[in-house]
XYZ file of C-alpha atoms in Angstrom:
690
model
C 120.017 21.053 38.871
C 122.464 23.499 37.281
C 122.715 26.847 38.769
C 124.349 29.649 36.620
C 125.779 32.875 37.518
C 125.009 34.844 33.957
C 127.702 37.228 32.740
C 126.885 40.252 30.882
C 127.601 39.045 27.771
C 125.516 36.192 28.107
C 122.622 38.509 29.482
C 122.925 41.129 26.206
C 122.740 37.819 24.193
C 119.770 36.575 25.764
C 117.880 39.892 25.300
C 118.518 39.806 21.684
C 117.433 36.073 21.211
C 114.095 37.023 23.216
C 113.026 40.606 21.770
C 111.753 38.548 18.548
C 109.089 39.808 16.261
C 106.170 39.334 18.682
C 103.856 42.357 18.762
C 103.947 44.404 22.007
C 105.055 44.610 25.719
C 102.733 43.591 28.449
C 100.503 46.407 30.088
C 98.757 46.881 33.448
C 95.418 46.222 31.419
C 96.646 42.844 30.296
C 97.379 41.388 34.110
C 93.444 42.149 34.773
C 92.586 39.535 31.961
C 95.013 36.710 33.128
C 93.028 33.576 33.730
C 94.615 30.172 35.583
C 93.393 26.686 36.537
C 92.281 25.964 40.049
C 91.071 23.234 41.521
C 90.911 19.845 39.658
C 89.723 16.297 40.169
C 90.233 13.096 38.334
C 87.481 10.941 37.283
C 87.713 7.135 38.713
C 88.568 5.835 36.050
C 91.063 8.563 34.895
C 88.953 9.081 31.285
C 87.849 12.630 32.293
C 89.508 15.802 34.285
C 87.303 18.111 35.965
C 89.074 21.703 36.493
C 87.976 25.493 37.164
C 89.397 28.285 35.537
C 89.437 31.268 38.275
C 89.328 34.814 36.960
C 88.033 38.357 37.556
C 85.962 40.916 36.074
C 87.959 43.113 33.363
C 87.328 46.443 35.040
C 89.798 48.181 32.041
C 86.549 47.139 29.262
C 84.169 48.159 32.126
C 83.281 45.033 33.822
C 81.722 45.373 37.474
C 84.080 45.331 40.261
C 84.087 42.255 41.919
C 86.696 39.166 43.233
C 87.756 35.854 41.481
C 85.132 33.811 39.668
C 85.128 30.507 38.613
C 84.238 27.933 35.546
C 83.935 24.283 35.597
C 85.119 22.412 32.798
C 85.912 19.050 31.947
C 88.717 17.570 30.051
C 89.367 13.916 28.161
C 92.730 15.237 26.470
C 94.961 18.264 25.279
C 92.692 21.049 24.538
C 89.931 18.827 24.547
C 87.505 20.445 27.235
C 84.200 21.944 27.378
C 82.271 23.822 30.116
C 79.811 22.473 32.332
C 77.987 25.225 34.091
C 76.116 28.289 33.197
C 78.363 31.162 33.734
C 76.260 32.926 36.890
C 77.351 29.687 38.524
C 80.877 30.020 40.330
C 81.868 26.424 41.667
C 84.360 25.521 43.898
C 85.942 22.271 45.360
C 85.354 20.083 42.334
C 85.201 16.372 42.547
C 83.507 13.531 40.912
C 80.841 11.018 42.967
C 82.473 7.263 43.426
C 80.934 5.945 40.302
C 82.047 8.687 38.299
C 78.682 9.665 36.778
C 79.012 13.050 38.458
C 80.962 15.981 38.588
C 80.615 17.711 41.921
C 81.059 21.264 43.347
C 80.179 23.684 46.238
C 77.962 26.643 45.444
C 75.834 29.054 47.128
C 72.505 29.658 44.752
C 71.354 33.076 44.941
C 70.626 33.716 48.675
C 70.764 30.108 49.952
C 73.787 28.669 51.794
C 76.508 26.907 50.361
C 75.585 23.433 49.634
C 76.668 20.583 47.826
C 75.606 20.095 43.707
C 76.431 17.609 41.035
C 75.962 17.519 37.438
C 76.074 14.392 35.107
C 79.152 13.945 32.964
C 77.075 12.829 30.055
C 74.501 15.496 29.798
C 71.960 17.017 31.966
C 71.249 19.665 34.754
C 72.604 20.537 37.894
C 71.284 19.235 41.104
C 71.528 19.667 45.055
C 73.017 17.146 46.868
C 73.496 17.591 50.151
C 72.917 20.879 52.629
C 72.509 21.447 56.322
C 69.930 24.194 57.516
C 71.378 27.549 58.621
C 74.879 26.950 58.034
C 76.855 26.682 54.607
C 79.161 23.692 53.366
C 82.982 24.307 53.563
C 84.281 20.877 52.588
C 82.999 17.937 51.667
C 83.838 13.731 50.804
C 81.931 10.575 49.872
C 81.930 7.514 51.353
C 83.366 4.804 49.597
C 79.967 3.517 48.247
C 78.623 6.990 47.354
C 76.058 6.731 49.307
C 77.001 8.966 52.294
C 78.227 12.431 51.849
C 80.215 13.793 54.828
C 80.221 17.799 55.185
C 82.232 20.163 57.138
C 79.931 23.260 57.818
C 79.666 26.400 59.742
C 78.646 26.952 63.446
C 75.201 27.445 62.343
C 73.033 30.929 63.422
C 73.191 32.004 66.764
C 69.828 32.996 67.548
C 70.545 35.090 70.860
C 73.398 37.082 68.643
C 71.033 37.856 66.056
C 68.271 38.730 68.477
C 71.068 41.204 70.171
C 72.158 42.809 67.296
C 68.841 43.674 65.691
C 68.321 45.652 69.171
C 71.569 47.476 68.172
C 74.130 45.474 70.747
C 76.335 44.826 68.099
C 79.453 44.842 70.397
C 82.012 42.098 69.717
C 84.493 40.628 72.181
C 87.841 39.831 70.506
C 89.091 36.446 70.320
C 86.269 35.102 72.598
C 83.282 34.685 70.078
C 84.359 31.944 67.764
C 82.198 28.635 67.011
C 82.499 25.743 66.411
C 82.620 24.281 62.610
C 80.532 21.079 62.428
C 80.331 17.695 60.589
C 77.403 15.596 59.075
C 76.789 12.602 57.386
C 74.258 12.993 54.840
C 72.590 10.108 52.927
C 72.544 10.803 49.003
C 69.557 10.460 47.410
C 70.665 11.264 43.328
C 66.715 12.027 42.897
C 66.461 16.053 43.059
C 65.972 15.566 47.184
C 68.455 15.855 49.674
C 68.569 14.299 53.189
C 66.590 17.071 55.398
C 67.799 15.401 58.543
C 71.677 14.410 58.017
C 73.546 13.039 61.163
C 76.116 15.249 63.285
C 79.423 13.788 64.039
C 81.138 15.277 67.178
C 84.493 16.357 66.383
C 87.346 17.315 68.950
C 88.586 21.473 68.740
C 87.991 23.391 65.819
C 88.349 21.794 62.700
C 89.749 23.187 59.588
C 90.006 19.893 57.013
C 89.672 16.384 56.740
C 89.510 13.413 54.154
C 87.754 10.102 54.355
C 89.571 6.579 54.212
C 89.493 4.549 51.479
C 87.130 1.603 53.566
C 85.251 4.704 55.059
C 85.965 3.132 58.656
C 87.610 6.534 59.691
C 88.577 10.183 59.143
C 91.616 11.981 59.027
C 90.676 15.461 61.032
C 92.505 18.600 60.968
C 91.852 20.840 64.152
C 93.465 23.261 66.257
C 92.204 24.505 70.047
C 91.119 27.727 68.763
C 89.613 28.773 65.080
C 92.888 31.464 65.541
C 95.331 32.208 62.933
C 98.082 31.758 65.293
C 96.725 28.345 66.550
C 96.405 26.975 63.239
C 100.164 27.608 62.541
C 101.681 26.401 65.883
C 98.940 23.764 67.111
C 97.046 22.614 64.882
C 97.347 18.341 64.778
C 96.166 15.537 62.441
C 93.167 13.213 64.136
C 92.369 9.515 63.511
C 88.573 10.017 64.143
C 85.949 6.799 63.956
C 83.438 7.937 61.557
C 80.734 5.761 63.153
C 81.432 6.496 67.322
C 83.283 10.051 66.665
C 86.073 8.834 69.113
C 89.267 9.851 68.459
C 91.651 6.836 67.834
C 94.719 8.414 67.423
C 96.708 12.058 67.602
C 99.719 12.398 65.163
C 101.953 14.484 67.499
C 103.778 16.591 64.939
C 105.955 19.217 66.597
C 105.279 22.681 64.447
C 103.322 23.549 60.961
C 101.321 20.635 59.342
C 100.601 21.092 55.327
C 99.160 18.711 52.803
C 98.336 14.857 54.181
C 97.091 11.855 52.394
C 95.478 8.637 52.740
C 97.385 5.471 50.918
C 95.085 3.398 49.352
C 94.879 0.246 51.446
C 94.310 2.986 54.344
C 97.691 2.014 56.531
C 99.494 5.245 56.179
C 99.420 8.867 55.684
C 102.053 11.055 53.584
C 102.076 14.228 55.961
C 103.845 17.605 54.872
C 105.152 18.990 58.223
C 107.665 20.804 60.388
C 110.374 19.206 61.565
C 110.205 20.896 64.836
C 107.902 24.223 66.662
C 111.075 26.401 64.887
C 110.777 25.231 61.712
C 109.339 28.283 59.431
C 107.153 25.987 57.159
C 105.924 22.998 56.549
C 108.171 21.538 53.812
C 109.470 17.813 55.028
C 108.052 14.975 53.762
C 106.833 12.382 56.353
C 104.885 9.219 56.289
C 102.544 8.219 59.329
C 101.492 4.787 60.852
C 97.321 4.781 61.012
C 97.511 2.348 63.731
C 100.236 3.791 65.860
C 100.590 7.590 65.092
C 104.311 6.936 64.486
C 105.679 8.956 61.937
C 108.718 9.382 59.906
C 110.427 12.031 57.829
C 111.589 10.930 54.305
C 113.406 14.029 53.178
C 114.838 15.660 56.415
C 117.482 17.995 55.804
C 117.511 17.842 52.045
C 117.943 21.437 50.395
C 114.237 21.617 48.838
C 110.859 21.909 49.797
C 107.722 19.502 49.023
C 104.853 21.274 48.421
C 102.330 18.750 47.602
C 101.350 14.775 47.658
C 98.838 12.668 46.311
C 98.916 8.837 46.341
C 98.514 6.621 42.516
C 96.495 3.597 42.697
C 99.698 1.192 42.927
C 100.163 2.220 46.251
C 103.280 4.810 45.296
C 103.241 8.559 46.687
C 103.722 11.178 43.497
C 104.868 14.409 45.338
C 105.913 17.644 43.947
C 109.360 19.151 45.013
C 110.468 22.667 44.681
C 114.203 22.600 44.803
C 115.618 26.214 44.939
C 114.022 28.223 41.816
C 113.097 24.564 40.303
C 111.098 21.844 40.485
C 110.688 18.204 39.958
C 107.892 15.107 40.627
C 109.450 12.427 42.626
C 107.843 9.115 43.336
C 107.996 7.329 46.430
C 107.742 3.255 46.991
C 105.076 2.601 49.690
C 108.271 1.852 52.007
C 109.754 5.351 51.893
C 112.087 4.565 49.318
C 112.681 6.903 45.836
C 111.232 5.073 43.481
C 111.601 7.725 40.618
C 112.362 11.550 39.506
C 111.586 13.499 37.068
C 112.182 16.882 35.582
C 109.570 18.833 34.014
C 111.977 21.111 32.232
C 110.855 24.529 32.399
C 107.360 23.836 34.257
C 107.268 24.598 37.991
C 104.679 22.119 39.377
C 102.512 23.219 42.152
C 100.307 20.691 42.815
C 99.644 17.225 41.576
C 95.860 14.431 41.638
C 96.250 11.032 40.770
C 93.425 8.469 40.133
C 92.343 6.037 38.194
C 95.761 5.031 36.462
C 96.258 9.074 35.564
C 98.436 11.761 37.098
C 97.599 15.352 37.025
C 99.603 18.418 37.795
C 98.996 22.429 37.520
C 101.816 23.788 36.323
C 103.022 27.194 35.430
C 106.171 28.772 33.511
C 107.916 31.903 32.817
C 105.279 32.352 29.487
C 102.233 31.281 30.817
C 100.327 31.145 34.336
C 98.902 27.861 35.895
C 98.073 25.227 33.197
C 96.885 21.578 33.525
C 99.185 19.041 32.557
C 99.093 15.017 32.454
C 102.088 13.242 33.369
C 102.191 10.246 30.297
C 105.471 7.929 30.012
C 108.073 10.373 31.462
C 106.530 13.417 29.824
C 103.822 15.867 31.018
C 101.554 17.434 28.437
C 99.988 20.581 28.436
C 96.132 20.020 28.405
C 94.187 23.178 28.924
C 95.543 26.775 26.558
C 94.217 29.896 27.996
C 95.226 33.441 28.061
C 95.801 33.299 23.916
C 96.434 36.884 23.773
C 100.039 36.081 25.752
C 101.145 34.908 22.039
C 101.127 39.004 21.089
C 103.507 39.761 24.036
C 107.076 40.195 23.765
C 108.682 38.464 26.973
C 112.216 39.382 28.537
C 114.038 36.448 29.425
C 113.429 35.267 32.364
C 116.353 32.688 33.866
C 117.675 31.703 37.707
C 120.357 34.114 39.282
C 123.397 33.065 41.718
C 125.441 35.433 43.562
C 127.483 35.269 46.732
C 126.178 37.401 49.764
C 128.651 39.165 51.676
C 129.792 36.355 54.139
C 129.557 33.818 51.413
C 126.637 32.466 51.283
C 125.299 31.505 48.230
C 122.036 33.061 47.446
C 119.494 32.272 44.739
C 116.837 34.348 42.935
C 114.898 35.074 39.631
C 116.185 37.435 37.097
C 113.565 38.806 34.373
C 115.978 40.784 31.834
C 114.099 44.335 29.797
C 112.946 42.981 26.324
C 115.039 45.959 24.671
C 118.463 45.123 25.878
C 120.644 46.733 28.583
C 122.125 50.365 27.905
C 125.569 50.829 29.266
C 125.585 51.748 32.464
C 123.469 49.237 33.546
C 119.197 48.995 33.515
C 116.955 50.627 36.313
C 116.387 47.394 38.197
C 113.121 46.979 40.405
C 113.924 44.052 43.696
C 110.636 42.497 43.937
C 110.633 40.653 47.926
C 108.675 37.893 48.482
C 106.702 37.753 51.490
C 106.725 35.175 54.889
C 109.676 35.060 54.804
C 109.078 31.353 54.670
C 107.875 31.094 50.994
C 110.107 30.871 47.607
C 110.385 32.278 44.046
C 110.524 29.595 41.391
C 111.627 30.471 37.678
C 107.870 30.649 36.565
C 105.004 32.581 35.964
C 106.266 35.666 37.929
C 103.700 38.799 36.948
C 100.606 39.892 39.246
C 99.198 42.874 40.370
C 101.709 43.380 42.969
C 104.261 42.067 41.018
C 106.031 44.112 38.515
C 107.252 41.239 36.282
C 106.845 41.440 32.481
C 105.307 44.402 32.284
C 108.089 46.280 33.993
C 110.285 44.513 31.411
C 108.040 45.597 28.763
C 108.768 49.270 30.086
C 113.106 48.535 30.299
C 113.279 47.319 33.698
C 115.099 44.540 35.252
C 113.336 42.297 37.836
C 115.265 40.366 40.279
C 113.145 38.092 42.853
C 115.388 37.041 45.404
C 115.331 34.035 47.767
C 116.862 35.383 50.730
C 117.411 34.067 53.596
C 114.629 32.610 55.337
C 113.405 31.175 52.198
C 111.781 27.643 51.985
C 113.134 25.478 48.984
C 116.646 25.515 50.452
C 116.184 23.077 53.543
C 115.327 24.096 56.689
C 118.681 25.277 57.825
C 118.679 28.006 55.435
C 115.186 29.220 56.224
C 116.328 29.202 59.554
C 119.009 31.414 59.134
C 117.258 34.843 59.639
C 115.860 33.845 63.377
C 116.334 36.264 66.338
C 118.070 38.399 64.265
C 115.768 40.295 61.374
C 117.106 42.285 59.043
C 120.436 41.017 58.530
C 121.492 38.883 56.852
C 118.097 38.425 55.458
C 117.596 42.129 53.784
C 121.391 42.640 53.764
C 121.234 39.655 51.068
C 119.028 42.177 48.836
C 121.350 44.671 48.910
C 124.229 42.390 48.256
C 121.968 40.838 45.182
C 122.065 44.872 43.981
C 125.924 45.457 43.980
C 126.412 41.575 42.246
C 123.720 42.944 39.337
C 125.673 46.520 39.445
C 129.442 45.416 39.307
C 128.491 42.745 36.063
C 127.058 45.926 34.317
C 123.326 44.474 34.557
C 122.309 46.892 36.909
C 122.315 50.758 37.274
C 123.329 51.045 40.916
C 121.677 54.334 41.100
C 118.035 53.361 39.515
C 117.648 50.665 41.835
C 114.085 50.002 43.727
C 112.601 48.084 45.870
C 108.934 46.493 46.564
C 107.306 43.898 48.282
C 104.191 42.799 50.387
C 104.472 41.894 53.749
C 107.511 40.404 55.207
C 108.238 41.855 51.217
C 106.795 45.015 52.499
C 108.935 44.909 55.723
C 112.075 44.922 53.081
C 110.877 47.572 51.060
C 110.142 50.012 54.166
C 113.557 49.030 55.555
C 115.317 49.600 52.250
C 113.283 52.824 52.270
C 114.770 54.444 55.665
C 118.169 51.943 57.114
C 119.486 50.914 53.629
C 117.812 54.738 51.801
C 120.756 55.596 49.877
C 120.475 52.175 48.193
C 117.209 52.503 46.851
C 116.142 55.376 44.692
C 112.339 54.353 45.368
C 109.951 51.915 47.213
C 106.741 50.632 46.822
C 105.645 48.918 50.461
C 102.511 46.653 50.800
C 100.913 45.612 54.085
C 104.736 45.664 55.585
C 105.858 46.060 58.934
C 107.384 49.126 59.916
C 107.599 48.591 63.598
C 108.129 45.379 65.256
C 107.231 46.506 69.224
C 103.506 47.781 67.933
C 103.044 45.013 65.070
C 103.285 42.436 68.161
C 100.210 43.451 69.805
C 98.093 44.194 66.863
C 98.566 41.258 64.407
C 96.941 37.787 64.711
C 100.615 35.771 64.658
C 102.046 36.602 68.068
C 103.229 33.067 68.527
C 104.028 32.186 64.994
C 106.183 34.848 65.018
C 107.846 34.165 68.265
C 108.508 30.397 67.408
C 109.975 30.763 63.651
C 111.256 34.386 63.545
C 112.308 36.698 66.140
C 112.942 34.152 68.596
C 112.478 36.986 71.686
C 109.113 38.824 72.748
C 109.607 42.665 72.561
C 110.186 42.778 76.610
C 113.083 40.710 76.297
C 115.199 43.773 74.870
C 112.509 46.914 73.841
C 115.722 48.633 72.146
C 116.476 46.311 70.329
C 113.479 45.384 68.769
C 113.050 49.029 67.615
C 116.689 48.859 66.049
C 115.057 46.325 63.821
C 111.982 48.803 63.023
C 112.055 50.872 59.835
C 110.319 53.912 61.643
C 113.435 54.125 64.008
C 115.504 54.860 60.499
C 112.875 57.560 59.294
C 115.792 60.111 59.427
C 117.553 58.457 57.150
C 114.830 58.368 54.586
C 115.703 59.930 51.361
C 113.618 57.226 49.090
C 110.376 57.859 47.407
C 108.408 55.827 49.014
C 104.411 54.720 48.397
C 103.097 52.723 51.042
C 99.548 50.816 50.518
C 97.447 48.804 52.621
C 94.194 47.124 52.826
C 92.125 49.061 55.348
C 90.815 45.482 56.768
C 94.156 43.740 57.261
C 94.377 41.481 60.488
C 97.920 40.159 59.780
C 100.192 43.354 59.854
C 97.385 46.403 61.145
C 97.422 49.023 58.582
C 98.599 51.308 61.813
C 101.948 50.030 60.207
C 101.715 51.845 57.131
C 100.586 54.795 58.971
C 103.328 54.905 61.473
C 105.873 54.700 58.747
C 103.936 57.409 56.703
C 103.980 59.828 59.763
C 107.445 59.083 60.414
C 108.389 60.340 57.058
C 106.615 62.982 56.511
C 107.618 64.536 59.946
C 111.081 63.353 60.525
C 112.203 63.982 56.525
C 109.358 66.587 55.056
C 111.037 67.017 52.086
C 111.107 63.105 50.851
C 108.051 61.847 48.379
C 105.733 59.702 50.541
C 102.430 58.735 49.781
C 99.883 56.633 52.001
C 96.789 54.543 50.151
C 94.281 52.786 51.786
C 92.046 49.923 50.091
C 88.709 50.036 51.726
C 87.266 46.547 52.006
C 90.648 44.828 51.542
C 92.641 42.812 54.094
C 96.336 41.315 53.900
C 95.945 41.391 50.087
C 94.200 42.918 47.420
C 91.075 40.648 46.870
C 88.499 43.329 44.056
C 89.724 43.565 40.368
C 89.488 47.424 40.694
C 92.091 47.489 44.059
C 94.229 45.183 42.148
C 94.376 47.249 38.950
C 94.770 49.969 40.746
C 97.457 48.976 42.850
C 99.366 47.993 39.638
C 98.900 51.442 38.101
C 100.388 53.057 40.971
C 103.186 50.747 41.343
C 104.656 51.171 38.068
C 103.750 55.430 37.705
C 105.773 55.409 40.807
C 108.578 53.438 39.592
C 108.509 55.222 36.333
C 108.311 58.801 38.057
C 111.309 57.553 40.424
C 113.438 54.775 39.755
C 113.597 55.141 35.496
C 114.585 58.724 35.692
C 116.819 58.626 39.301
C 115.288 61.440 40.128
C 114.621 61.293 44.140
C 113.231 64.795 43.834
C 110.823 64.568 41.199
C 107.301 66.260 41.875
C 104.949 63.257 42.875
C 102.024 61.512 40.324
C 98.332 62.697 40.494
C 96.927 61.492 43.579
C 94.358 59.178 41.223
C 95.776 56.590 38.580
C 95.284 57.169 34.710
C 92.776 54.399 34.293
C 92.088 52.818 30.799
C 89.964 54.425 28.268
C 86.831 51.857 29.191
C 87.040 51.341 32.630
C 84.391 52.203 34.901
C 85.399 55.680 36.714
C 87.827 56.886 33.653
C 85.967 59.791 32.655
C 83.745 61.903 34.965
C 79.804 61.730 33.344
C 78.761 65.527 32.522
C 76.303 66.810 34.304
C 72.702 67.320 32.892
C 72.072 70.415 31.510
C 69.193 72.488 33.521
C 65.885 73.123 31.499
């Protein structure tokens, strides 16, 4: 995989080639219209691929606000797909029956709980296949013969709680009232009737996922001792459970986080993406597990890469999606763990893989399109779906990897998006778009979203740089651990070093560099607005950390933060923890700062944003600062209107302070300027009195 550092001349040439005679730059209104492929499944004979397309209501055209909905389609070839369900049905978890005659999905009809439904692939109406009284189905799997549906459901009604609530007794005991999910085996009727009395299977702990072996004798069940998010990160384990007796045959004693787990066609092995130890920030290493003994071994330990998804092929080989820095590839392993072949998908960023019926399908995005469905045939990845046809109207800036040397010599990579109109003398205004985690990474694929300025910013004359600073995945476990026990440095210094490298090449205007990001990226943005305030002309912080002391007591992942980030508790050194908190440096804050947060965030408490706002407001009263809360939103915005509002506010803040370079400019109006047809864009005139 080639990594290059761009010179200013190369960048200018690239911009000239990129700014072709297409119609217009991208806008925040365009971002609201983006569709992407969601879940997918291949029929048993490989002839069909069922997939969902996810989209939001277009609030810019007056559609009613809401969250994501999906549509079910079945594809039989490139651009050969048809929709299978009415528009008012939003299906999830698509699959096929073992005989391939029906596509199955999860759906909650009207006021009913979520159930398993199916629709014949050759035409006909949808029918309910399985449900459990008083609770919804969360996931499901068929037995190999198709006669039984295994259902993972919610805990069911709590009669005492319901009765007390009706009487006004609604107090909630924090972290003590969770109830376990349940698993059932339901007979499949296929005649419009359902099994009214499915058999319950006792399971250990709190179950979050499962799969059924090819011979139907056992299930792979993912459990944790409690449903707390912290336990799902630090204590989740894979269990081999006998489906007849419910007894646990084996527990796979991996030491840290776990990710995707798949069962081999002969049922003797599992592929398991897992951490290598308790302090490994993410599950990125591929393991093979012996089902009989529970022993496991890593196949790519120490490699500068991250395995993100796997699936077994019919011939017993394992297809894996691997991210290497900002690039991706598909690697095929033999059953013994040796590498059979690697395939380079070119500009595609592969994100997931499914294998069935002799066919391999992947989901992938690229710099100029969001996630689409591709089929792997004869060494090539052939595109089968084409959403967002309006993207052909957009003038895109050139996008490519960029590598630089940090202060201590460490090579750091990221993704650079160039402005569509070229680089002015003295460099262009630049937005550092910082990912969260930090155990995540940016790829050289689709990089525009409600919270990611991407090509909207490029269309307005900005450079956008997305750094994979230390702590990121995709470069091996050692790189991901470099930030541990030392919040902010070198991780956030890497971002300043990126700015200086880009400025030295004449790409970035050092006086017009801004920063934005969410969660841990919000922490970076708050640090940039305070400790590194002289470096950044504007900051947009989203659901970010401002006080590492209070963060410990108000978030939901204290052990995860200790294990893979801080490696110390606040009481080990209170002062040290304050010194890596942005509020500690609020007296330095001369960066205009926009702070945004969901009011229902349980990961990073909204008080983190309030603390930073109040600290800057009082200690630096002349510095522009604004705090925006989103009611009903959590650690990231789900609703279409909240997302659109966010994108408008972010870009307007950068236009006001970053594009102009004027830190003393008047703050924008509190309400955003909505699209003409958006609900709320105009104030209705009052009716005249008679």
